[in-house]
mmCIF file of C-alpha atoms in Angstrom:
data_model
loop_
_atom_site.group_PDB
_atom_site.id
_atom_site.type_symbol
_atom_site.label_atom_id
_atom_site.label_comp_id
_atom_site.label_asym_id
_atom_site.label_seq_id
_atom_site.Cartn_x
_atom_site.Cartn_y
_atom_site.Cartn_z
ATOM 1 C CA GLN A 139 170.205 77.687 179.104
ATOM 2 C CA GLN A 140 173.287 75.934 180.785
ATOM 3 C CA GLN A 141 172.056 75.055 184.591
ATOM 4 C CA VAL A 142 175.357 74.616 185.763
ATOM 5 C CA LYS A 143 178.179 76.751 185.827
ATOM 6 C CA GLN A 144 181.319 75.525 185.794
ATOM 7 C CA SER A 145 185.282 78.089 186.241
ATOM 8 C CA PRO A 146 187.728 77.436 185.702
ATOM 9 C CA GLN A 147 187.973 75.280 181.990
ATOM 10 C CA SER A 148 191.575 74.303 183.267
ATOM 11 C CA LEU A 149 193.705 75.015 185.851
ATOM 12 C CA ILE A 150 197.407 73.948 186.418
ATOM 13 C CA VAL A 151 198.150 73.414 190.012
ATOM 14 C CA GLN A 152 201.800 72.498 191.688
ATOM 15 C CA LYS A 153 202.782 69.198 193.133
ATOM 16 C CA GLY A 154 201.216 69.158 197.067
ATOM 17 C CA GLY A 155 199.046 72.784 196.412
ATOM 18 C CA ILE A 156 195.425 72.632 196.514
ATOM 19 C CA SER A 157 192.747 72.448 193.476
ATOM 20 C CA ILE A 158 189.896 74.205 193.905
ATOM 21 C CA ILE A 159 186.914 74.708 190.441
ATOM 22 C CA ASN A 160 183.743 76.002 191.124
ATOM 23 C CA CYS A 161 180.544 76.058 190.167
ATOM 24 C CA ALA A 162 176.546 77.851 190.549
ATOM 25 C CA TYR A 163 173.312 76.491 189.848
ATOM 26 C CA GLU A 164 169.825 78.513 189.073
ATOM 27 C CA ASN A 165 167.948 75.625 190.153
ATOM 28 C CA THR A 166 166.723 76.337 193.579
ATOM 29 C CA ALA A 167 165.179 72.247 193.493
ATOM 30 C CA PHE A 168 167.898 70.870 192.717
ATOM 31 C CA ASP A 169 169.289 68.468 195.782
ATOM 32 C CA TYR A 170 172.448 66.654 194.106
ATOM 33 C CA PHE A 171 175.276 67.838 193.922
ATOM 34 C CA PRO A 172 177.924 65.065 192.850
ATOM 35 C CA TRP A 173 181.744 65.588 191.202
ATOM 36 C CA TYR A 174 182.079 63.011 189.449
ATOM 37 C CA GLN A 175 186.165 62.547 187.957
ATOM 38 C CA GLN A 176 186.784 61.410 184.178
ATOM 39 C CA PHE A 177 190.938 60.041 183.057
ATOM 40 C CA PRO A 178 191.851 60.052 179.196
ATOM 41 C CA GLY A 179 189.614 57.074 177.606
ATOM 42 C CA LYS A 180 187.090 56.564 180.482
ATOM 43 C CA GLY A 181 183.744 56.819 181.564
ATOM 44 C CA PRO A 182 183.522 60.144 184.208
ATOM 45 C CA ALA A 183 183.121 58.395 188.125
ATOM 46 C CA LEU A 184 182.043 59.476 191.194
ATOM 47 C CA LEU A 185 184.605 60.745 193.162
ATOM 48 C CA ILE A 186 182.407 62.633 196.113
ATOM 49 C CA ALA A 187 179.001 64.322 196.435
ATOM 50 C CA ILE A 188 176.780 66.384 198.982
ATOM 51 C CA ARG A 189 173.538 67.228 199.438
ATOM 52 C CA PRO A 190 172.768 70.725 200.969
ATOM 53 C CA ASP A 191 171.195 69.529 203.973
ATOM 54 C CA VAL A 192 175.563 70.113 204.964
ATOM 55 C CA SER A 193 177.501 72.243 204.154
ATOM 56 C CA GLU A 194 180.716 70.969 203.142
ATOM 57 C CA LYS A 195 182.220 67.301 202.343
ATOM 58 C CA LYS A 196 185.132 65.262 203.330
ATOM 59 C CA GLU A 197 186.786 62.071 201.848
ATOM 60 C CA GLY A 198 190.534 62.213 202.252
ATOM 61 C CA ARG A 199 192.376 64.847 200.190
ATOM 62 C CA PHE A 200 189.168 65.648 198.133
ATOM 63 C CA THR A 201 185.925 68.554 200.054
ATOM 64 C CA ILE A 202 183.412 69.959 199.480
ATOM 65 C CA SER A 203 182.102 73.422 200.600
ATOM 66 C CA PHE A 204 178.076 73.890 199.331
ATOM 67 C CA ASN A 205 176.442 77.499 200.019
ATOM 68 C CA LYS A 206 173.130 76.952 199.911
ATOM 69 C CA SER A 207 172.173 80.873 199.408
ATOM 70 C CA ALA A 208 174.479 81.605 197.066
ATOM 71 C CA LYS A 209 173.860 78.845 195.228
ATOM 72 C CA GLN A 210 177.824 78.320 195.097
ATOM 73 C CA PHE A 211 179.204 74.965 195.500
ATOM 74 C CA SER A 212 182.808 74.249 195.071
ATOM 75 C CA LEU A 213 185.732 70.991 194.762
ATOM 76 C CA HIS A 214 188.512 71.549 196.639
ATOM 77 C CA ILE A 215 192.065 68.895 196.402
ATOM 78 C CA MET A 216 194.631 69.692 198.761
ATOM 79 C CA ASP A 217 198.332 67.779 198.962
ATOM 80 C CA SER A 218 196.667 67.646 194.699
ATOM 81 C CA GLN A 219 198.961 64.235 193.065
ATOM 82 C CA PRO A 220 199.669 63.883 189.578
ATOM 83 C CA GLY A 221 197.498 61.120 189.738
ATOM 84 C CA ASP A 222 194.971 63.859 190.183
ATOM 85 C CA SER A 223 196.036 64.929 186.486
ATOM 86 C CA ALA A 224 191.386 64.097 185.183
ATOM 87 C CA THR A 225 188.924 65.859 184.196
ATOM 88 C CA TYR A 226 186.395 66.984 187.180
ATOM 89 C CA PHE A 227 182.345 68.072 185.900
ATOM 90 C CA CYS A 228 180.695 68.772 188.635
ATOM 91 C CA ALA A 229 176.594 67.865 189.449
ATOM 92 C CA ALA A 230 173.067 68.404 189.720
ATOM 93 C CA SER A 231 169.769 66.728 189.824
ATOM 94 C CA MET A 232 166.960 67.115 192.098
ATOM 95 C CA ARG A 233 164.498 64.366 193.879
ATOM 96 C CA ASP A 234 161.600 64.159 191.063
ATOM 97 C CA PHE A 235 160.441 60.829 189.860
ATOM 98 C CA GLY A 236 160.650 61.315 185.895
ATOM 99 C CA ASN A 237 163.608 64.147 186.584
ATOM 100 C CA GLU A 238 166.599 63.171 188.248
ATOM 101 C CA LYS A 239 168.332 62.893 185.580
ATOM 102 C CA LEU A 240 171.707 64.908 186.123
ATOM 103 C CA THR A 241 173.103 68.097 184.636
ATOM 104 C CA PHE A 242 176.948 68.614 184.751
ATOM 105 C CA GLY A 243 179.066 71.934 184.761
ATOM 106 C CA THR A 244 181.645 71.848 181.436
ATOM 107 C CA GLY A 245 184.545 70.208 183.464
ATOM 108 C CA THR A 246 187.510 71.183 184.273
ATOM 109 C CA ARG A 247 191.193 69.497 183.060
ATOM 110 C CA LEU A 248 193.638 69.805 186.284
ATOM 111 C CA THR A 249 196.931 68.993 185.522
ATOM 112 C CA ILE A 250 199.715 69.020 188.573
ATOM 113 C CA ILE A 251 202.637 69.437 188.410
ATOM 114 C CA PRO A 252 205.729 68.287 189.894
ATOM 115 C CA ASN B 274 179.818 42.134 187.449
ATOM 116 C CA ALA B 275 180.142 44.650 184.125
ATOM 117 C CA GLY B 276 178.151 47.744 185.234
ATOM 118 C CA VAL B 277 177.953 49.591 182.193
ATOM 119 C CA THR B 278 178.986 47.385 178.605
ATOM 120 C CA GLN B 279 178.615 49.798 175.696
ATOM 121 C CA THR B 280 179.189 48.593 171.877
ATOM 122 C CA PRO B 281 181.134 49.338 169.949
ATOM 123 C CA LYS B 282 183.942 51.498 171.393
ATOM 124 C CA PHE B 283 185.277 53.146 167.651
ATOM 125 C CA ARG B 284 183.025 54.164 164.923
ATOM 126 C CA ILE B 285 183.348 55.619 161.447
ATOM 127 C CA LEU B 286 180.655 56.149 159.753
ATOM 128 C CA LYS B 287 179.840 57.786 155.793
ATOM 129 C CA ILE B 288 178.162 60.949 156.200
ATOM 130 C CA GLY B 289 173.780 60.234 155.477
ATOM 131 C CA GLN B 290 174.467 56.286 156.884
ATOM 132 C CA SER B 291 172.491 54.742 159.500
ATOM 133 C CA MET B 292 173.792 52.383 162.920
ATOM 134 C CA THR B 293 172.929 51.792 166.948
ATOM 135 C CA LEU B 294 175.075 52.049 168.901
ATOM 136 C CA GLN B 295 174.880 49.705 172.254
ATOM 137 C CA CYS B 296 174.308 49.551 175.656
ATOM 138 C CA ALA B 297 174.205 46.847 178.887
ATOM 139 C CA GLN B 298 173.404 47.124 182.728
ATOM 140 C CA ASP B 299 173.852 44.115 184.712
ATOM 141 C CA MET B 300 173.267 46.955 187.770
ATOM 142 C CA ASN B 301 168.865 46.735 188.037
ATOM 143 C CA HIS B 302 168.708 50.050 187.453
ATOM 144 C CA ASN B 303 166.068 51.686 186.870
ATOM 145 C CA TYR B 304 167.265 55.017 184.808
ATOM 146 C CA MET B 305 169.494 55.247 182.262
ATOM 147 C CA TYR B 306 170.519 58.293 180.251
ATOM 148 C CA TRP B 307 173.130 58.819 176.847
ATOM 149 C CA TYR B 308 174.924 61.098 177.160
ATOM 150 C CA ARG B 309 177.707 62.446 173.917
ATOM 151 C CA GLN B 310 180.755 64.316 174.954
ATOM 152 C CA ASP B 311 182.959 67.722 173.085
ATOM 153 C CA PRO B 312 185.442 69.127 173.873
ATOM 154 C CA GLY B 313 184.920 71.985 176.147
ATOM 155 C CA MET B 314 181.532 71.355 175.967
ATOM 156 C CA GLY B 315 180.587 69.384 179.485
ATOM 157 C CA LEU B 316 177.969 66.183 179.234
ATOM 158 C CA LYS B 317 174.908 67.022 177.457
ATOM 159 C CA LEU B 318 172.088 64.985 177.389
ATOM 160 C CA ILE B 319 170.801 63.587 174.408
ATOM 161 C CA TYR B 320 167.980 60.495 175.864
ATOM 162 C CA TYR B 321 167.508 58.925 178.693
ATOM 163 C CA SER B 322 164.591 56.659 180.608
ATOM 164 C CA VAL B 323 163.135 56.035 183.473
ATOM 165 C CA GLY B 324 162.017 52.304 182.723
ATOM 166 C CA ALA B 325 161.928 50.016 180.791
ATOM 167 C CA GLY B 326 158.846 51.184 177.845
ATOM 168 C CA ILE B 327 158.765 55.083 179.140
ATOM 169 C CA THR B 328 162.403 57.635 177.179
ATOM 170 C CA ASP B 329 161.430 61.029 177.301
ATOM 171 C CA LYS B 330 164.219 63.758 175.845
ATOM 172 C CA GLY B 331 166.931 64.890 177.041
ATOM 173 C CA GLU B 332 169.474 68.532 175.204
ATOM 174 C CA VAL B 333 170.036 66.984 172.580
ATOM 175 C CA PRO B 334 167.411 64.680 170.864
ATOM 176 C CA ASN B 335 167.541 65.986 167.289
ATOM 177 C CA GLY B 336 168.777 63.276 164.594
ATOM 178 C CA TYR B 337 169.001 60.287 167.742
ATOM 179 C CA ASN B 338 166.727 57.836 169.040
ATOM 180 C CA VAL B 339 166.304 55.177 172.186
ATOM 181 C CA SER B 340 164.821 52.956 172.584
ATOM 182 C CA ARG B 341 163.788 50.635 176.376
ATOM 183 C CA SER B 342 162.228 46.927 175.722
ATOM 184 C CA THR B 343 164.074 45.966 178.863
ATOM 185 C CA THR B 344 165.242 47.326 182.340
ATOM 186 C CA GLU B 345 169.114 46.103 180.930
ATOM 187 C CA ASP B 346 169.482 47.378 177.596
ATOM 188 C CA PHE B 347 169.253 50.922 176.541
ATOM 189 C CA PRO B 348 170.206 51.212 172.273
ATOM 190 C CA LEU B 349 170.528 55.019 170.895
ATOM 191 C CA ARG B 350 169.372 55.068 167.551
ATOM 192 C CA LEU B 351 171.598 57.163 164.983
ATOM 193 C CA GLU B 352 169.768 57.936 161.230
ATOM 194 C CA LEU B 353 171.278 59.483 157.834
ATOM 195 C CA ALA B 354 174.861 60.731 160.231
ATOM 196 C CA ALA B 355 176.004 64.184 160.266
ATOM 197 C CA PRO B 356 179.288 65.721 160.900
ATOM 198 C CA SER B 357 178.052 67.797 163.877
ATOM 199 C CA GLN B 358 177.435 64.001 164.932
ATOM 200 C CA THR B 359 180.984 63.244 165.608
ATOM 201 C CA SER B 360 181.521 63.175 169.879
ATOM 202 C CA VAL B 361 182.831 60.440 172.054
ATOM 203 C CA TYR B 362 179.437 58.644 173.879
ATOM 204 C CA PHE B 363 178.147 58.058 176.683
ATOM 205 C CA CYS B 364 175.959 55.421 178.633
ATOM 206 C CA ALA B 365 174.924 55.694 182.424
ATOM 207 C CA SER B 366 172.551 54.112 185.211
ATOM 208 C CA SER B 367 172.284 55.160 187.939
ATOM 209 C CA TYR B 368 168.848 54.194 190.200
ATOM 210 C CA SER B 369 166.492 56.658 191.305
ATOM 211 C CA TRP B 370 166.156 58.324 195.046
ATOM 212 C CA GLY B 371 163.070 55.989 196.425
ATOM 213 C CA LYS B 372 165.528 52.224 195.187
ATOM 214 C CA GLY B 373 168.472 53.314 197.468
ATOM 215 C CA ASN B 374 172.197 54.967 196.030
ATOM 216 C CA THR B 375 171.615 57.600 192.994
ATOM 217 C CA GLU B 376 174.621 57.653 191.694
ATOM 218 C CA ALA B 377 175.672 57.411 188.291
ATOM 219 C CA PHE B 378 177.862 54.772 186.819
ATOM 220 C CA PHE B 379 179.389 55.355 182.388
ATOM 221 C CA GLY B 380 180.107 53.377 180.365
ATOM 222 C CA GLN B 381 183.076 53.250 179.154
ATOM 223 C CA GLY B 382 182.256 55.619 175.998
ATOM 224 C CA THR B 383 182.311 55.635 172.199
ATOM 225 C CA ARG B 384 184.166 57.356 169.460
ATOM 226 C CA LEU B 385 182.221 58.373 166.861
ATOM 227 C CA THR B 386 183.446 60.009 163.512
ATOM 228 C CA VAL B 387 181.445 60.860 160.629
ATOM 229 C CA VAL B 388 183.021 61.833 157.890
#
């Protein structure tokens, strides 16, 4: 049972363009939605996160859009740069002690070309 | 501040051998996790722990065992290694909601090959 579905599996974007990665979740008890960034040979690292009381969160060139009714959230990378080339994972967790473990999507390999 | 430290970084095992993947964190996090990462499959949770002495199964626990005798350490034991356990293993740690920032910090990973 995949509780967090992520698409696309891979994405190629030209430098300066907008990269968009989408995720959908099933469990309405989820109330924390982070995005993790992973470079080759490294562990994932938190990029940006949102809670469902807001519809958008922006940090620099990275924005999360959240649609609670559709149970979807997405990551937008504006002015994409070659240094953004990495694998991106969406995730979800719930505020319930003992059940706070992160459930990850399958990942999107993003490549930014010059 | 070392964060989450995993050892070894690489290991080749023969079918049927056993080994322990070590994980230690120095952030006093109560949650610790073990994930495996297979190509195109994302991160699958093997086991997790909400504190010393408490562990629970994740999505893919078969063939693995864990223990959590201290807050800092969370070793993962593979008994009777099988080719299906060839993967990259990540340990992570975080606080729970009531204790602060819930960001999960990951180790550098252990690349395991079973032949």
